[in-house]
Amino acid sequence: MKKVIALVLVLVLVAACASCGAPTGTTTTTPEAGQSAGQSAEETGGSASAEAQDGDIVLKYWITPAMANEADMQTPEEDWFIVQKIHEFEEANPGVKIDYTVITDDGSLPQMFKAAAMTNDCPDIINVWSGNTLFQLEDLVVDLTDLISKDTKDNMVGWDATTLAKDGQEKILAYPTSGNEINGFFYNKQILADCGLDYDKNPPADLDAFLKDLQTIKDKGYTPVYAADSGWSKGYLSVFAAYWQQISGKDRIVSDGGGEASFTDDEGFLQSFKIPADMYANGLMNADYASVASADDKAEFLIGKAAILAGGNGEASTIVDALGLENVGFIAPPSPADAQTKNAGIGGAGQALAISQTCENQDMAVKFLEFLASKEVHAELADHMSKLPLRTDVTAEELNIEAGSVYEQMYDAAQGYVFWVDNLLKPDVAAELMAMSAQVVIGQMTPEDLAKDLDGVAAAAE
Amino acid sequence: MKIKQSRMLRREKYQAWLSIAPTLILIIIMCGYPLIQTIATSFTQWNGIGDPNPVGLKNYIDILSGSQFYLLLKNNFVFLLFIPVQIVIGTMIAVFINDEVPGWKVYRVVYYIPQVISAVIVGYLFMVMFGYEGPVNLMLQGLGVIKESIGWLESGTTARIVVLICLVWVNIGWQSLLSLGGLASIPPSLYEAAKLDGAGYWKRLFKITFPMLGRTIEYSCIVSVMWVFTGIFPYIFALTGGGPGYETATIDYMIYLKSFSANSQYGYASALAVLLIIIVLIFTVIQLRVSDKQNSWEG
C-alpha cells in the first residue's frame, strides 16, 4: 500500500513539473481597470480597442511610467494619454492592433527584454531608458538610421541619447521620446531678494560671480546650495558634471572613458569635482550631501531654508507647488572662465522607443513611432507630461508656457543642453564614477585619486 | 531467516527512497539545475544576449587577482561580528521572558517585530535615524557626546557600524525565539537540584542555562553565518547601497551589481556566486566540526 501511495506521489509530481515547463501564452491579457498601480514588474495590458481579427497586424508594445504622468497613474489604463494615442493610431490605420503591456518597474525592463529574447517572445516596441541602457540592447533592436523620416530627424533633438557610435560608425537605435530634460539650479526668489540678489534680471555672469553670491547667501544665514547624491550620484551627474562638458567637451569625455585619453590629464574632469568639493568644504553646500535619503533630497529647499537647489525639470512641478510659480527661477550652471561651452546644463532625452529585431511588421512599427514623434502628438505628450519638447518646432507658446516663468527659463536653457556624461562613458567606468563621486564631493577622496581609479577601470574595460 | 530479513530490508529501502523521491526530484530540479547552470556560466563571458563565450578560468583569475573581492570578503567578515552580539542579547531576552518578568508577554511580541518588517523599510528607517539631522545625532548632541553631527553613512567605518547595529536589531527577536525553544527543553529538575545545592541565579544561568543551550547556539551560529553571506543583501541595498563607494558592499551585493547593471556580466557574477558557495561550505564544515567537539558529551 505504501509503495502504491509513493508511486502515485512521484507520478503526480512529475506530471506537475511537466505542465509547469510548458510555454506560457501571449504576453497580453484583457485589461482590468486600476490594476497597474503598485503591482509587480509586469502588468496586465491589452488592446486599446477590440481584439485582433485574423489578418490584422498586431504590434506588441511595452510601455513604462515614462509615458504616463501622475494623473494617469490614478486612472484606469484605458484613460491614459498614451493609450488614447494608441487608439487614435488604430483608428487611422484599420487592420492594425497594438497590444500594450505596462511595465511599472522600468529599471528591470532591459533584463525582461533580454529574457524575452531568449524565449523568442519579444515585444515589437519597447520604451526603454536612453543611453547605455539602450546601447546594451544593440543586438536586439533594429538599426533605424535609414528608416526615420527626414522631418523627424531634422526637427527633433536627443539623437545623441539614442545613437550608438562604435567602430567609426553610428547607428540610431531608437526614437528619443517622452520629453527633453535640463538640469541646473532652481532658486528661491524671496531668499535671493533678502540677500540683495535678483537672478531674473541679473543672473551671475560666471562661476566666480556665482560663488561670491553663494557666500553672501551663507552670510545671511541660509543654506546657499542644496544638492544630494541620492544614492545614484544625482548631484554630480545632473548638475556638476556640466562643468566637465563645458570645459572638456563631449569628444574628450568619450576618449577618457574609452581609455584613449586619461582622466588624470583632463582638467575639465578635475574641475567638475573641485568646484562642488570646494563649495562643500567652504560651507556653501549642505553638509548631508552624501547621506540624505532620496525622498528628502529637496526638502530643505521646499521649506525655504536653502536658497538654491541643484535639480532638474522633472522636479519643477513639485517645487512650484511648494514655493509658488512667482517665487521660483532657474539658471544653467554658470561657467568658469575656461569653458568651451558657456552656461550649459546637463540634459537630453532620457527615454527612447526602440523596435525589436523580431518584429515582423517593422514598417508599421516605424509608422507608429513616427506618429508619436509627429509635431502634433509630441507637443500634446510634452504638455501632458509637463516636460520640455524634443521637437525644435514646438514653441513655448504652443505649450502654453507662461512668459518669464521658470518653465520658460528651463525651455530656453534646454535649447543648449549638454548630454549626460555617464551615457558617454563605458558602463563599467560610469558605474565606478557613480559609486565614488559622493566621496570626492565631501572630501573623502581627491579628484586626482578618482581620476587614477577611473583610468584603471577604463583600461581594464577595453 | 537471513534471506527474509534481507528482503525486508530491501523493501524498506525502496519504500524509503520512493517516499523521499518527490522532494528529492524537486530539490534536484529547483536547486541542482540552477547550480550546475551557474557553474557552467562562470566559465564564460556573457551579457545575456546571444550565446555565452567560453573564457575558461578568466573570471576566477580576474576576481582573485583584483583588490575588490578582498574588500567584499572583508566586509562579509566584519558583518559576522553581529552574531555574538545577537546571541548574547537574544539569549538574555529569552531568559528574562522564560522567567516571566513583569510585562514578558509584551516583550515577547515587541522584540519579534523587527523580524516581520520589510528589509527595505528597515534600511530606510536606519538611513533616516543615522542621517545628519536624524534622531541619533540629535540625541548624541543633546547628551553632549558630540558637538557636530556625524556623517554616519559617509565613511566606511561608521557605515559598517550602522549596518552591524541594524543586523543586531533585526535578529534579536529571532535569536530570542530560538533560545526560548532551547530553554523549554532544559529539564527543570536540573535547576531544582542546583538550587538545593545553593547555586544562585547567575550561577545557574552560566553553569546550566548557557551550556544546555549549546546546540541551539550552534544552530544559530551556523544559520547566522550563512545568512551574513547570502541574506543581508536587502539591508545593504536599502541602507547604504553598498556605499560609501564599495565600503559596505558584500559578495552577494556585488553579484547583483554585476548581473543587473547596464553592462551585465553574468559570467563574472556566476564566478562570484560559485566562490561564495565554497566560502559558505567551508565555514559550515568548520563550524560543524568545532561544535561537534564542544557538544560531544550529548548523546
Coordinates of C-alpha atoms in Angstrom, one line a residue, chain A residues 188-462:
Chain A
N188 CA 14.1 80.9 -4.3
K189 CA 13.5 84.5 -5.4
Q190 CA 12.4 85.7 -2.0
I191 CA 15.6 84.4 -0.3
L192 CA 17.8 85.9 -3.1
A193 CA 15.9 89.2 -2.7
D194 CA 16.6 89.1 1.0
C195 CA 20.3 88.8 0.1
G196 CA 20.1 91.6 -2.3
L197 CA 20.2 89.4 -5.4
D198 CA 17.8 89.1 -8.4
Y199 CA 18.7 86.3 -10.8
D200 CA 15.8 87.1 -13.1
K201 CA 17.3 90.5 -14.0
N202 CA 21.0 89.9 -13.1
P203 CA 22.0 86.2 -13.2
P204 CA 25.6 85.5 -12.3
A205 CA 27.9 86.3 -15.2
D206 CA 30.2 83.4 -14.5
L207 CA 31.2 80.9 -11.9
D208 CA 33.3 83.3 -9.8
A209 CA 30.3 85.7 -9.5
F210 CA 28.1 82.8 -8.6
L211 CA 30.4 81.7 -5.8
K212 CA 30.5 85.2 -4.4
D213 CA 26.7 85.3 -4.4
L214 CA 26.7 82.0 -2.5
Q215 CA 29.0 83.4 0.2
T216 CA 26.6 86.4 0.5
I217 CA 23.7 84.0 1.0
K218 CA 25.7 82.0 3.5
D219 CA 26.5 85.1 5.5
K220 CA 22.7 85.8 5.7
G221 CA 22.2 82.5 7.4
Y222 CA 20.7 80.4 4.6
T223 CA 22.0 77.2 3.1
P224 CA 23.4 78.5 -0.2
V225 CA 23.1 75.4 -2.4
Y226 CA 21.2 72.2 -1.6
A227 CA 22.4 69.2 -3.5
A228 CA 22.3 65.5 -2.9
D229 CA 23.8 62.3 -4.1
S230 CA 20.5 60.4 -3.5
G231 CA 22.2 57.1 -3.9
W232 CA 22.8 57.5 -7.7
S233 CA 25.3 60.4 -7.9
K234 CA 22.4 62.7 -8.7
G235 CA 24.1 66.0 -7.7
Y236 CA 27.2 65.3 -9.7
L237 CA 25.7 63.6 -12.8
S238 CA 22.8 66.0 -13.1
V239 CA 24.5 69.3 -12.4
F240 CA 28.2 69.5 -11.6
A241 CA 29.2 67.2 -14.4
A242 CA 28.0 70.0 -16.7
Y243 CA 31.4 71.7 -15.9
W244 CA 33.2 68.7 -17.3
Q245 CA 31.2 69.1 -20.5
Q246 CA 31.6 72.8 -20.6
I247 CA 35.4 72.7 -20.2
S248 CA 36.4 69.5 -22.0
G249 CA 33.6 68.7 -24.4
K250 CA 31.9 65.5 -25.4
D251 CA 34.7 64.1 -27.5
R252 CA 37.3 64.3 -24.7
I253 CA 34.9 62.6 -22.3
V254 CA 34.3 59.7 -24.7
S255 CA 38.1 59.4 -25.2
D256 CA 38.7 59.3 -21.4
G257 CA 36.0 56.6 -20.9
G258 CA 37.4 54.6 -23.8
G259 CA 40.9 54.6 -22.5
E260 CA 42.3 56.6 -25.4
A261 CA 42.9 59.7 -23.2
S262 CA 43.5 59.9 -19.4
F263 CA 41.1 61.2 -16.8
T264 CA 44.2 62.3 -14.8
D265 CA 45.1 64.9 -17.5
D266 CA 41.6 66.0 -18.1
E267 CA 41.3 69.5 -16.4
G268 CA 37.6 69.6 -17.1
F269 CA 37.0 66.3 -15.2
L270 CA 39.1 67.5 -12.3
Q271 CA 37.4 70.9 -12.2
S272 CA 34.0 69.4 -12.3
F273 CA 34.8 67.8 -8.9
K274 CA 36.9 70.6 -7.4
I275 CA 34.1 73.1 -7.8
P276 CA 31.5 71.2 -5.7
A277 CA 34.2 69.9 -3.3
D278 CA 35.3 73.4 -2.6
M279 CA 31.7 74.5 -2.2
Y280 CA 31.2 71.7 0.3
A281 CA 34.4 72.4 2.2
N282 CA 33.6 76.1 2.4
G283 CA 30.1 75.5 3.8
L284 CA 28.4 76.7 0.6
M285 CA 26.6 73.4 0.2
N286 CA 24.6 71.3 2.6
A287 CA 26.6 69.0 5.0
D288 CA 24.4 66.0 4.3
Y289 CA 25.1 65.9 0.5
A290 CA 26.2 62.2 0.6
S291 CA 23.8 60.8 3.2
V292 CA 20.4 62.4 2.7
A293 CA 17.7 59.9 1.6
S294 CA 16.4 60.4 -2.0
A295 CA 12.9 61.1 -0.7
D296 CA 14.2 64.1 1.3
D297 CA 16.7 65.4 -1.2
K298 CA 14.9 68.7 -1.8
A299 CA 13.1 69.1 1.5
E300 CA 15.2 72.0 2.8
F301 CA 14.7 73.9 -0.4
L302 CA 10.9 73.3 -0.4
I303 CA 10.5 74.7 3.1
G304 CA 12.5 77.8 2.3
K305 CA 15.8 77.1 4.2
A306 CA 18.0 76.7 1.2
A307 CA 18.3 79.4 -1.5
I308 CA 19.3 77.3 -4.4
L309 CA 18.6 73.7 -5.4
A310 CA 20.6 71.6 -7.8
G311 CA 18.0 69.8 -9.7
G312 CA 16.2 69.1 -13.0
N313 CA 13.0 70.0 -14.8
G314 CA 11.3 66.7 -13.6
E315 CA 11.2 68.3 -10.1
A316 CA 9.8 71.6 -11.3
S317 CA 6.1 70.9 -10.6
T318 CA 6.8 69.8 -7.0
I319 CA 8.9 72.9 -6.5
V320 CA 6.3 75.2 -8.0
D321 CA 3.6 73.6 -5.8
A322 CA 5.6 74.2 -2.7
L323 CA 7.0 77.7 -3.4
G324 CA 4.7 79.2 -5.9
L325 CA 5.3 79.9 -9.6
E326 CA 6.1 83.5 -9.0
N327 CA 8.8 82.6 -6.4
V328 CA 10.9 80.1 -8.4
G329 CA 13.5 80.6 -11.1
F330 CA 16.0 78.5 -13.0
I331 CA 19.6 79.0 -14.3
A332 CA 22.0 76.7 -16.0
P333 CA 25.3 76.2 -14.1
P334 CA 27.3 79.4 -14.6
S335 CA 30.5 78.7 -16.5
P336 CA 34.1 79.0 -15.3
A337 CA 36.3 81.3 -17.4
D338 CA 38.0 78.5 -19.4
A339 CA 34.8 76.8 -20.5
Q340 CA 34.4 76.0 -24.2
T341 CA 30.6 75.9 -23.9
K342 CA 29.1 78.7 -21.8
N343 CA 26.3 78.2 -19.2
A344 CA 25.1 74.8 -20.5
G345 CA 23.2 72.4 -18.2
I346 CA 23.1 68.6 -18.4
G347 CA 20.1 67.4 -20.3
G348 CA 18.8 65.4 -23.2
A349 CA 16.2 62.7 -23.8
G350 CA 16.1 60.2 -21.0
Q351 CA 13.6 57.9 -22.7
A352 CA 13.7 56.0 -26.0
L353 CA 11.3 53.9 -28.2
A354 CA 13.0 51.0 -30.0
I355 CA 11.8 48.3 -32.3
S356 CA 12.8 44.7 -31.7
Q357 CA 14.6 42.8 -34.4
T358 CA 12.0 40.1 -34.1
C359 CA 9.2 42.5 -35.1
E360 CA 7.5 41.0 -38.2
N361 CA 6.0 44.4 -39.2
Q362 CA 8.8 46.8 -38.9
D363 CA 7.3 49.2 -41.4
M364 CA 4.1 49.5 -39.3
A365 CA 6.1 49.8 -36.1
V366 CA 8.1 52.7 -37.6
K367 CA 4.9 54.3 -38.8
F368 CA 3.6 54.2 -35.2
L369 CA 6.8 55.7 -33.8
E370 CA 6.7 58.4 -36.5
F371 CA 3.1 59.1 -35.4
L372 CA 4.2 59.5 -31.8
A373 CA 7.1 61.7 -32.9
S374 CA 5.0 63.9 -35.1
K375 CA 4.7 67.6 -34.1
E376 CA 1.1 67.4 -33.0
V377 CA 1.3 64.3 -30.9
H378 CA 4.7 65.2 -29.5
A379 CA 3.5 68.6 -28.4
E380 CA 0.5 67.0 -26.7
L381 CA 2.7 64.5 -25.0
A382 CA 5.2 67.1 -23.8
D383 CA 2.3 69.3 -22.5
H384 CA 0.6 66.3 -20.8
M385 CA 3.9 65.1 -19.2
S386 CA 4.9 68.7 -18.2
K387 CA 8.2 68.0 -20.0
L388 CA 10.2 70.1 -22.4
P389 CA 9.7 69.2 -26.0
L390 CA 12.2 67.3 -28.0
R391 CA 10.9 68.8 -31.3
T392 CA 12.5 72.1 -32.0
D393 CA 9.4 73.2 -34.0
V394 CA 7.3 73.1 -30.9
T395 CA 7.4 76.6 -29.3
A396 CA 6.9 77.7 -25.7
E397 CA 3.6 79.4 -26.7
E398 CA 2.2 76.2 -28.2
L399 CA 2.9 74.5 -24.9
N400 CA 1.1 77.3 -23.0
I401 CA 4.3 78.1 -21.1
E402 CA 3.9 81.4 -19.3
A403 CA 6.4 84.0 -20.4
G404 CA 9.0 84.9 -17.8
S405 CA 8.2 81.8 -15.7
V406 CA 10.6 79.1 -14.5
Y407 CA 9.2 76.9 -17.3
E408 CA 10.2 79.4 -19.9
Q409 CA 13.7 79.6 -18.3
M410 CA 14.0 75.9 -18.5
Y411 CA 12.7 75.8 -22.1
D412 CA 15.4 78.3 -23.1
A413 CA 18.1 76.5 -21.2
A414 CA 17.1 73.2 -22.8
Q415 CA 17.9 74.5 -26.2
G416 CA 21.7 74.5 -25.3
Y417 CA 21.9 71.3 -23.2
V418 CA 25.0 69.1 -22.9
F419 CA 24.5 65.4 -22.7
W420 CA 24.7 63.2 -19.6
V421 CA 28.3 62.2 -19.1
D422 CA 27.5 58.7 -17.7
N423 CA 25.9 57.9 -21.1
L424 CA 29.1 58.9 -22.9
L425 CA 31.2 56.5 -20.8
K426 CA 31.5 52.7 -20.9
P427 CA 29.2 51.1 -18.4
D428 CA 32.0 49.9 -16.1
V429 CA 33.6 53.4 -16.0
A430 CA 30.2 55.0 -15.5
A431 CA 29.4 52.6 -12.6
E432 CA 32.7 53.4 -10.9
L433 CA 32.1 57.1 -11.3
M434 CA 28.7 56.8 -9.8
A435 CA 29.9 54.8 -6.9
M436 CA 32.7 57.1 -5.9
S437 CA 31.6 60.6 -6.9
A438 CA 29.9 61.4 -3.5
Q439 CA 33.2 60.6 -1.7
V440 CA 35.0 63.2 -3.8
V441 CA 32.4 65.9 -3.3
I442 CA 32.6 65.5 0.5
G443 CA 36.3 65.4 0.5
Q444 CA 36.9 61.8 1.5
M445 CA 38.7 61.2 -1.8
T446 CA 40.6 63.6 -4.1
P447 CA 39.6 64.2 -7.7
E448 CA 43.1 63.1 -8.7
D449 CA 42.6 59.7 -6.9
L450 CA 39.3 59.2 -8.6
A451 CA 40.9 60.0 -11.9
K452 CA 43.5 57.4 -11.4
D453 CA 40.9 54.9 -10.3
L454 CA 38.8 55.6 -13.5
D455 CA 41.9 55.3 -15.7
G456 CA 42.4 51.8 -14.3
V457 CA 38.8 50.8 -14.9
A458 CA 38.8 52.2 -18.4
A459 CA 42.0 50.3 -19.2
A460 CA 40.5 47.1 -17.8
A461 CA 37.3 47.5 -19.7
E462 CA 38.9 47.6 -23.1

